[in-house]
Coordinates of C-alpha atoms and ligand atoms in Angstrom, one line a residue:
M251 CA -39.5 -52.5 19.4
K252 CA -42.8 -51.1 20.0
T253 CA -41.4 -48.1 21.9
L254 CA -39.0 -47.0 19.2
K255 CA -41.6 -46.8 16.5
T256 CA -43.2 -44.7 18.7
E257 CA -40.1 -42.8 19.4
I258 CA -40.0 -42.2 15.2
Q259 CA -43.1 -40.8 15.7
T260 CA -42.6 -38.4 18.5
I261 CA -39.6 -37.4 17.2
Q262 CA -40.5 -36.3 13.9
E263 CA -43.8 -34.4 15.3
S264 CA -42.1 -32.4 17.9
F265 CA -39.2 -31.5 15.4
K266 CA -42.1 -30.4 13.1
K267 CA -43.3 -28.4 15.8
A268 CA -39.8 -27.0 17.2
L269 CA -39.8 -25.4 13.4
E270 CA -43.1 -23.3 13.8
S271 CA -41.8 -21.6 16.6
V272 CA -38.6 -20.6 14.8
Y273 CA -37.8 -16.8 14.1
S274 CA -34.1 -16.3 13.5
L275 CA -31.2 -18.5 11.5
D276 CA -29.3 -18.9 14.8
E277 CA -32.7 -20.4 16.9
L278 CA -32.5 -22.5 13.4
E279 CA -29.1 -23.8 14.1
S280 CA -29.9 -25.2 17.3
I281 CA -32.6 -27.0 16.7
R282 CA -30.4 -28.7 13.8
V283 CA -28.1 -29.4 16.6
T284 CA -30.7 -31.2 19.1
Y285 CA -31.9 -33.4 16.6
L286 CA -29.7 -33.5 13.5
G287 CA -26.2 -33.2 15.6
R288 CA -23.7 -35.8 15.3
K289 CA -24.9 -36.6 19.0
G290 CA -28.5 -35.2 18.5
T291 CA -32.0 -37.1 19.1
I292 CA -31.7 -38.8 15.8
A293 CA -27.7 -40.0 16.0
N294 CA -29.0 -41.2 19.4
L295 CA -31.8 -43.7 18.1
M296 CA -29.2 -46.2 16.4
P297 CA -27.6 -47.6 19.9
H298 CA -31.2 -48.6 20.2
L299 CA -31.5 -50.1 16.9
A300 CA -28.1 -52.1 17.2
Q301 CA -30.1 -53.8 19.8
L302 CA -32.7 -55.1 18.0
S303 CA -33.6 -58.6 15.7
L304 CA -32.5 -58.7 12.4
E305 CA -36.3 -58.2 11.6
D306 CA -37.0 -55.7 13.6
K307 CA -33.7 -54.0 12.3
R308 CA -35.3 -55.0 8.5
E309 CA -38.6 -52.8 9.4
L310 CA -37.2 -50.0 11.4
G311 CA -34.0 -48.9 10.0
P312 CA -35.7 -47.5 6.6
L313 CA -37.8 -45.7 9.5
I314 CA -35.2 -44.2 11.0
N315 CA -33.7 -43.3 7.4
E316 CA -37.0 -41.8 6.1
L317 CA -37.2 -39.8 9.6
K318 CA -33.5 -38.1 8.7
M319 CA -34.8 -37.4 5.3
V320 CA -37.8 -35.4 6.2
T321 CA -36.5 -33.9 8.9
E322 CA -33.3 -32.5 6.9
K323 CA -36.0 -31.3 4.3
L324 CA -38.3 -29.3 6.6
F325 CA -34.9 -28.0 8.1
N326 CA -33.7 -26.9 4.5
E327 CA -37.0 -25.5 3.7
K328 CA -37.1 -23.5 6.9
K329 CA -33.2 -22.4 6.5
E330 CA -34.2 -20.8 2.9
D331 CA -37.2 -19.4 4.3
L332 CA -35.9 -17.0 7.2
F333 CA -33.0 -16.6 4.8
D334 CA -35.3 -14.8 2.2
K335 CA -37.0 -13.0 5.2
S336 CA -33.5 -11.6 6.4
L337 CA -33.0 -10.5 3.1
E338 CA -36.4 -9.0 2.4
E339 CA -36.1 -7.2 6.0
Q340 CA -32.8 -5.6 5.2
E341 CA -34.0 -4.4 2.0
A342 CA -36.6 -3.0 3.6
S343 CA -34.1 -1.2 6.3
F344 CA -32.3 0.1 3.5
K345 CA -35.6 1.9 1.8
D346 CA -35.5 3.8 4.8
F347 CA -31.8 5.2 4.5
D348 CA -32.2 8.4 3.9
V349 CA -29.3 10.0 1.6
T350 CA -30.1 13.3 1.9
A351 CA -29.7 13.2 5.5
Y352 CA -26.3 14.4 5.0
K353 CA -25.9 17.9 5.0
P354 CA -23.2 19.7 2.3
N355 CA -19.9 20.7 3.4
Q356 CA -19.6 18.3 6.5
P357 CA -16.2 17.0 6.8
E358 CA -14.3 15.1 4.4
G359 CA -11.0 12.7 4.4
S360 CA -8.3 13.9 1.8
L361 CA -5.5 11.9 0.5
H362 CA -2.1 12.9 2.5
L363 CA 0.3 15.5 0.7
Y364 CA 2.6 13.2 0.0
T365 CA 0.1 11.1 -1.9
Q366 CA -1.0 13.9 -3.8
A367 CA 2.4 15.0 -4.8
T368 CA 3.6 11.5 -5.7
Q369 CA 0.5 10.9 -7.7
D370 CA 1.3 14.4 -9.4
I371 CA 4.8 13.5 -10.1
I372 CA 4.5 10.1 -11.3
S373 CA 2.1 11.1 -14.1
I374 CA 4.1 14.1 -14.9
F375 CA 7.3 11.4 -15.6
S376 CA 4.9 9.2 -16.9
S377 CA 3.5 11.6 -19.6
M378 CA 7.6 11.2 -21.0
G379 CA 7.5 7.4 -21.3
Y380 CA 9.4 6.7 -17.7
S381 CA 7.6 4.0 -15.3
V382 CA 7.8 3.7 -11.7
E383 CA 10.3 1.4 -9.6
D384 CA 10.2 0.4 -6.0
G385 CA 13.1 -1.1 -3.6
P386 CA 13.3 -2.1 -0.3
E387 CA 13.7 0.3 2.8
V388 CA 15.8 -2.1 4.7
E389 CA 18.7 -2.1 2.4
T390 CA 22.3 -3.9 2.2
E391 CA 25.8 -2.0 2.4
F392 CA 26.4 -3.2 -1.4
Y393 CA 23.3 -1.6 -2.8
N394 CA 23.3 1.9 -0.8
F395 CA 26.9 2.6 -1.1
E396 CA 29.3 0.3 -2.4
A397 CA 27.9 -0.2 -6.1
L398 CA 27.2 3.8 -6.0
N399 CA 30.5 4.4 -5.9
I400 CA 30.5 5.6 -2.2
P401 CA 33.8 3.9 -1.2
G402 CA 34.2 2.6 3.1
D403 CA 36.0 5.7 4.2
H404 CA 33.3 8.9 2.9
P405 CA 31.9 10.9 5.0
A406 CA 28.2 10.1 3.7
R407 CA 28.8 6.6 5.3
D408 CA 29.5 8.0 8.9
M409 CA 28.2 6.3 12.0
Q410 CA 25.7 10.0 12.5
D411 CA 24.6 9.8 9.2
T412 CA 23.1 6.1 8.7
F413 CA 20.3 3.6 11.1
W414 CA 22.7 0.6 10.8
T415 CA 20.4 -2.1 11.4
T416 CA 22.1 -5.4 14.3
L417 CA 21.9 -7.7 10.8
P418 CA 25.8 -6.9 9.6
N419 CA 26.3 -4.6 6.5
T420 CA 22.3 -3.9 6.9
L421 CA 20.7 -0.6 6.6
L422 CA 17.6 2.0 6.5
R423 CA 18.3 3.5 3.3
T424 CA 19.6 6.9 3.7
H425 CA 18.4 7.6 -0.4
T426 CA 16.4 5.9 -3.0
S427 CA 19.2 5.6 -5.2
P428 CA 20.2 2.3 -4.5
V429 CA 17.3 1.3 -6.7
Q430 CA 18.9 2.1 -9.6
I431 CA 21.0 -0.4 -9.3
R432 CA 18.6 -2.8 -8.4
T433 CA 16.7 -1.9 -12.0
M434 CA 20.2 -1.8 -14.1
Q435 CA 20.4 -5.4 -12.5
Q436 CA 16.8 -6.3 -13.5
Q437 CA 15.9 -4.5 -16.7
T438 CA 18.0 -3.7 -19.8
P439 CA 18.4 -0.5 -21.5
P440 CA 17.1 1.8 -22.5
L441 CA 15.8 2.3 -19.1
K442 CA 13.6 5.5 -17.8
V443 CA 12.4 5.1 -14.4
I444 CA 11.7 7.3 -11.7
V445 CA 11.6 6.0 -7.9
P446 CA 9.6 7.7 -5.3
G447 CA 10.4 6.4 -1.9
R448 CA 10.6 7.1 2.3
V449 CA 14.8 7.3 3.4
Y450 CA 16.3 7.6 6.4
R451 CA 19.1 9.7 8.3
H452 CA 20.7 8.9 11.7
E453 CA 20.2 13.3 12.3
A454 CA 18.3 15.5 15.1
T455 CA 14.9 16.9 14.1
D456 CA 14.5 20.3 13.9
A457 CA 11.9 22.2 11.4
S458 CA 14.0 21.2 8.4
H459 CA 15.4 17.9 9.1
D460 CA 13.3 14.7 10.1
F461 CA 15.1 11.0 10.4
Q462 CA 13.0 10.2 7.4
F463 CA 11.9 12.3 4.7
H464 CA 11.1 10.7 1.4
Q465 CA 13.0 11.6 -2.2
F466 CA 12.5 10.5 -5.5
E467 CA 14.8 9.3 -7.4
G468 CA 15.2 9.2 -11.5
M469 CA 17.6 7.5 -14.1
V470 CA 17.5 7.4 -17.8
I471 CA 19.9 5.1 -19.6
D472 CA 20.3 4.9 -23.4
K473 CA 22.8 5.9 -26.2
D474 CA 24.5 9.0 -26.2
I475 CA 22.4 10.4 -23.3
S476 CA 23.9 13.9 -22.0
L477 CA 23.4 16.5 -19.8
S478 CA 21.8 18.5 -22.1
H479 CA 18.6 16.0 -22.0
M480 CA 18.6 16.3 -18.1
I481 CA 18.6 19.7 -18.0
A482 CA 15.7 20.0 -20.1
T483 CA 13.6 17.2 -18.3
M484 CA 14.2 19.1 -15.3
K485 CA 13.0 21.9 -16.5
H486 CA 9.9 20.2 -17.8
F487 CA 8.7 19.0 -15.0
L488 CA 9.7 21.8 -12.5
E489 CA 7.3 23.8 -14.8
T490 CA 4.6 21.2 -14.8
F491 CA 4.6 20.7 -11.1
F492 CA 5.1 24.2 -10.4
K493 CA 2.4 25.5 -13.0
K494 CA 4.8 28.2 -14.1
E495 CA 7.2 29.4 -16.7
L496 CA 10.7 28.9 -14.9
K497 CA 14.3 29.4 -15.5
V498 CA 16.5 26.6 -14.3
R499 CA 20.7 26.6 -14.0
A500 CA 23.1 24.3 -13.5
R501 CA 26.1 24.6 -11.1
P502 CA 29.0 21.7 -10.2
G503 CA 28.2 19.6 -7.6
Y504 CA 29.7 16.5 -5.8
F505 CA 28.0 13.1 -5.7
P506 CA 30.3 10.0 -5.9
F507 CA 27.7 8.1 -7.7
V508 CA 27.5 10.8 -10.9
E509 CA 30.5 12.3 -13.0
P510 CA 30.3 15.3 -13.5
G511 CA 27.6 16.1 -10.9
I512 CA 25.7 19.4 -11.3
E513 CA 23.2 20.7 -8.9
I514 CA 19.9 22.2 -10.3
D515 CA 18.4 25.7 -9.4
M516 CA 14.8 27.3 -10.4
S517 CA 14.0 30.6 -10.6
C518 CA 11.4 31.5 -7.8
P519 CA 8.2 30.5 -8.7
F520 CA 6.4 32.9 -5.8
C521 CA 8.5 36.0 -6.5
K522 CA 10.3 38.4 -9.0
D523 CA 12.5 40.3 -6.5
G524 CA 13.6 37.8 -3.6
C525 CA 11.2 36.6 -1.0
S526 CA 11.9 34.4 1.9
T527 CA 11.1 31.4 0.4
C528 CA 14.2 31.8 -2.2
K529 CA 15.9 33.9 0.8
K530 CA 16.4 37.0 -1.5
T531 CA 18.2 34.9 -3.9
K532 CA 15.3 34.8 -6.7
W533 CA 16.7 31.1 -7.1
I534 CA 15.6 28.0 -5.3
E535 CA 17.8 24.7 -5.0
M536 CA 16.4 21.7 -6.3
V537 CA 17.9 19.1 -7.5
G538 CA 21.6 16.9 -7.6
A539 CA 22.0 14.8 -10.5
G540 CA 24.8 14.1 -13.1
L541 CA 26.0 11.5 -15.5
I542 CA 26.2 8.0 -13.9
H543 CA 29.7 7.2 -13.2
P544 CA 30.8 4.4 -15.3
H545 CA 31.8 2.5 -12.0
V546 CA 27.9 2.7 -11.0
L547 CA 27.3 1.5 -14.6
T548 CA 29.2 -1.2 -14.2
S549 CA 28.0 -2.1 -11.0
G550 CA 24.9 -2.6 -12.6
G551 CA 25.8 -4.4 -15.3
I552 CA 25.6 -2.6 -18.0
D553 CA 27.9 -1.7 -20.9
T554 CA 29.4 1.7 -20.8
K555 CA 30.9 1.0 -24.6
I556 CA 27.3 1.5 -25.5
Y557 CA 25.7 3.6 -22.9
T558 CA 25.4 6.5 -20.8
G559 CA 23.1 7.4 -18.7
F560 CA 22.0 10.8 -16.8
A561 CA 20.1 10.4 -12.6
F562 CA 18.8 13.0 -10.3
G563 CA 18.0 12.7 -6.8
F564 CA 14.8 15.2 -5.3
G565 CA 13.8 15.7 -2.2
L566 CA 10.0 15.0 -2.3
T567 CA 9.5 16.2 1.1
R568 CA 11.6 19.6 0.6
L569 CA 9.9 19.9 -2.9
I570 CA 6.6 19.6 -1.1
M571 CA 7.1 21.6 1.6
I572 CA 8.5 24.5 -1.0
K573 CA 5.2 24.0 -3.3
Y574 CA 2.7 24.2 -0.1
G575 CA 4.7 26.8 2.0
I576 CA 5.0 24.6 4.5
S577 CA 7.4 25.4 7.1
D578 CA 8.1 22.6 9.6
I579 CA 8.7 19.0 8.1
R580 CA 7.3 17.8 11.7
L581 CA 3.7 19.0 10.4
L582 CA 3.9 16.5 7.4
H583 CA 4.6 13.9 9.4
T584 CA 2.3 13.8 12.3
A585 CA -1.4 13.5 12.1
H586 CA -2.0 17.0 12.7
V587 CA -6.1 17.4 11.6
E588 CA -5.9 21.0 11.8
F589 CA -3.1 21.0 9.7
L590 CA -3.8 18.4 7.1
K591 CA -7.2 19.3 6.2
Q592 CA -5.9 21.7 4.4
F593 CA -5.0 20.6 1.4
Ligands
DAH812 N1 21.4 10.3 -3.5 C1 21.6 11.9 -3.3 C2 21.2 12.4 -1.9 O1 20.5 11.5 -1.3 C3 20.4 12.5 -4.2 C4 21.4 12.6 -5.4 C5 22.1 13.3 -6.3 C6 20.9 11.2 -6.3 C7 22.3 13.1 -7.6 C8 21.3 11.3 -7.9 C9 22.3 12.4 -8.3 O2 20.8 10.3 -8.8 O3 22.6 11.5 -9.7 O4 21.5 13.2 -1.8

């Protein structure tokens, strides 16, 4: 019993000594493990205690408890102390941090053109009360084709155009139009949405084609919607996006999901008499659009006796290439720093 008593004292003293030579939280932790850990010096006293007589236990039990309390208290004080010191050191090192060491005109990062253009487009359309919708890039045949009035034998379903997945009736969406149906199913009119997003086509890559590119879809459903609403919307959007007064013209165009379908051209924002961008025609083909086909409205659960709507689909990639004069689509899709840092 005497030896156990001395042992308790010795442990307390050696613990105190050990703490004195600790300068980091890591060192402190290893001392905690040695003394206070589950298999540490103090825990190891317990089996010895168990062998003593009841009387001795009554005397030594509390001493061991006290040893525990005292060492834990000393440990915590030391920990706080070290923690404060490390904060002070950190602060002192921040004081030496010289912000003026950065030279002006060092290279800076910038948002990718896709991000910049998407933000511009969202801001233009939200000022007209549109909200932004999103949909899956891995889509079902139903949403990508069927619900959009594209029957099974339509050429757009050709294996060459579509990336089918190994799952049945599942593909990489070939356009952002499926989000029209998803939105109609989830919301009730009046609806005004745009849908920027990535789409995929099974095509060979060249300067103007890639197997992936970006589009943005637009859709308005309300009572008494007509083509003139759409043409005015397109004119306003294009003029704001190109920061120029423009003319627009509509030509008939075929898309299974609209009736009538039209294609809208804008007057070339870059020339008066013809240039390489407009291929000397003074007009640039911009967007496919039309009044939403009643079959499509019905697929989306919209009552065609009450509502009509228009829809349009821009090639966002094409829009960016025209606006910024980019002649090769592949530049947009690779991490070509020399190219990207111009924007
Ligand atoms: N989805 C068509 C495409 O990928 C573009 C399009 C045309 C979308 C007419 C529309 C539309 O909403 O009305 O070529």
